[in-house]
Amino acid sequence: MNDSIDTATQQETAERVLEGLGVAPGVAIGPAHVTDSGRLRVREYKIAAGAVAEEQQRFVDAVAASAKQLRKLQARAEKLSGAAAEELGFLLEASLQILSSQRLTKRVEDRIAADRINAEAAVQAEVGRIGEEFAQLPDAYLAARAQDIHEVGARLIRRLSNAPYAGLADLPKGAIVIAHSITPADTVLMDPSRVGGFAAAVGGPESHTAIMGRSLGLPAVLGIQDLEEKISPGETVILDGAKGLVIVSPTAKTLTEYTRARRRLARERGLLNRLRSLRAVTLDGTKVSLQANVELPFEVDAAVRAGAEGIGLLRTEFLFMNRDDLPSEDEQYAALKSFVVAMNGKPVTIRTLDVGGDKLAPALREKLPTGANPALGLRAIRLSLKHRPLLEAQLAAILRVGALGPVRLLLPMVGTPSDIVKVRAVLGCVATRLKKAKVRIADPLPPVGAMIEVPAAALAVRFIAAAADFLSIGTNDLTMYTLAIDRGDEHVADLYDPLHPAVLQLIHHAIEGANTAGVPIALCGEMAGDPRYTALLLGLGLRDFSMRPTGLARVKQRVRAVDVDDATRRAHFMLDQPDSAHISRLLDDKNVEDRTG
Ligand code: PEP
Ligand code: MG
């Protein structure tokens, strides 16, 4: 009998490792604060026919009270710093829009009347249905918005049932918040100087909650089923935000390992902070330019903080997501303006729309046919040139923001010089129209550059360079098209290899061609942000890198340890190797040597 009690106690306190999605890196160790936030149990009951109007009014009042509460949170969010404030402001606005949308309110009121049920149950049913409709949408971004709907529903139910809200403001220092779901609005209630991190059952890597975790610098793990039922309040928890682990009741050995890892990360963060203010120069004094790639407005803050010399790639696809119509010139202007203003005189390289094939924005999907082979079909600049109003609106918005600071125009998937010539002609017409209308635009016109991301463009680089003001190598697509391996297909992911000799030859050929033509060339594919490739790319002649803001400090650290003559000799030796396994080995040997030498 005693034995079995002992075993049970031991099992309860034995280390448990729960695996989820690491959405915000870092290590946190602390007591679990388990909240029931997000999982509200709703009781359904029937109401009398005469009580329907009253029940509907109760719902309308709850909507008004929730909207008021959201506006209060908005005021609070404004006091947060940069990226977090912007992201949260955007989300709270989205919640307010959902609350004021007929789609939800009308359907709930109708259901109260049709099923004669209480408002809480009607909200739960309708939120479930709308959430499912969203989740089934083919567009992943839109599908992820199902979570926003659930969040608004939970807020309404909490209000209707007077459920107490689990506060997150006064937690013990270092507490790890564990919940069924954590909304972005919950994260604003967390004080980063007290909360160690958070984990939840619900949410994916691109959810707003994940983005908030990254913005606030809090380690976070999402997607562990029934998480809140697997941890008792006060149990010691380790969060490994990089590996996506929640370790409950760790053994002394695990605790020591993670305490060390946490110290090491803090030291590294300190080092990277110091690097921010240092110049990107090699050991022999060669100056290297490090710029940032940004995809969403809030990322520009990270680019500035990381000390980027400019934005080397602004992907404009975000302007076309999450909507059924095309963004107007004014909307695009307003969005692009925020980047140019934030960069405060540093250059912003704006790429025209790079969607197509299966990734068509909903508004374009109706207008344009999808070919049998989307990756080789009507996409990127080909699509813009076929759909003139789309291109003209983008160019007009870019020309207008060009009056506010230095901008450059970058064209995706250029195949021939005539792509550039055609865009220049449209650019000229749009500029004339705007000038006639007395609209302020960039003067002189912005430089026009081409992505080198299809093998044809890399091979014919001298002709492309003759038509362009600058070039940027997109190794993500260049690798895909050179090797005929879909970059997004997990079945061939192991074959996708930017170190393949053919890819390296093309990168080298493009850099040499641009240098001979005297046209600046950068590289903005994922390779640019991985310090593993820094010495190799410098050795191939690259001097301009553009990457995720989070990659900048590490690449700079690597740049400062490279001797260009030595890197060039080694890179040329690598170009002579028959396969990527050889190249990979040479690369790693050299990287280790530089770190330890
Ligand atoms: C590339 O292809 O390398 C690139 C930078 O563009 P994207 O990843 O947006 O296709
Ligand atoms: Mg590309």
mmCIF file of C-alpha atoms in Angstrom, residues 499 504 532-533 535-536 558 566-567 569-594:
data_model
loop_
_atom_site.group_PDB
_atom_site.id
_atom_site.type_symbol
_atom_site.label_atom_id
_atom_site.label_comp_id
_atom_site.label_asym_id
_atom_site.label_seq_id
_atom_site.Cartn_x
_atom_site.Cartn_y
_atom_site.Cartn_z
ATOM 1 C CA LEU A 499 25.588 24.774 -51.330
ATOM 2 C CA LEU A 504 27.350 28.561 -55.992
ATOM 3 C CA ARG A 532 27.568 29.840 -41.660
ATOM 4 C CA TYR A 533 27.672 31.266 -45.201
ATOM 5 C CA ALA A 535 32.832 33.894 -45.190
ATOM 6 C CA LEU A 536 31.910 31.926 -48.321
ATOM 7 C CA ARG A 558 31.251 36.702 -38.422
ATOM 8 C CA ASP A 566 41.873 34.038 -47.262
ATOM 9 C CA ALA A 567 38.067 33.759 -47.743
ATOM 10 C CA ARG A 569 41.100 31.596 -51.846
ATOM 11 C CA ARG A 570 38.933 29.174 -49.953
ATOM 12 C CA ALA A 571 35.719 30.119 -51.790
ATOM 13 C CA HIS A 572 37.430 29.501 -55.140
ATOM 14 C CA PHE A 573 38.649 26.143 -53.902
ATOM 15 C CA MET A 574 35.083 25.313 -52.891
ATOM 16 C CA LEU A 575 33.813 26.280 -56.337
ATOM 17 C CA ASP A 576 35.975 23.449 -57.684
ATOM 18 C CA GLN A 577 34.426 20.776 -55.463
ATOM 19 C CA PRO A 578 32.150 18.211 -57.098
ATOM 20 C CA ASP A 579 29.371 18.149 -54.525
ATOM 21 C CA SER A 580 27.867 19.992 -51.612
ATOM 22 C CA ALA A 581 29.021 17.422 -49.034
ATOM 23 C CA HIS A 582 32.649 18.398 -49.752
ATOM 24 C CA ILE A 583 31.772 22.083 -49.750
ATOM 25 C CA SER A 584 29.810 21.772 -46.525
ATOM 26 C CA ARG A 585 32.754 20.093 -44.766
ATOM 27 C CA LEU A 586 35.225 22.728 -45.957
ATOM 28 C CA LEU A 587 32.861 25.462 -44.871
ATOM 29 C CA ASP A 588 32.358 24.119 -41.367
ATOM 30 C CA ASP A 589 36.079 23.404 -40.867
ATOM 31 C CA LYS A 590 36.863 26.995 -41.763
ATOM 32 C CA ASN A 591 34.110 28.395 -39.542
ATOM 33 C CA VAL A 592 35.355 26.389 -36.565
ATOM 34 C CA GLU A 593 38.926 27.485 -37.280
ATOM 35 C CA ASP A 594 37.911 31.158 -37.306
#
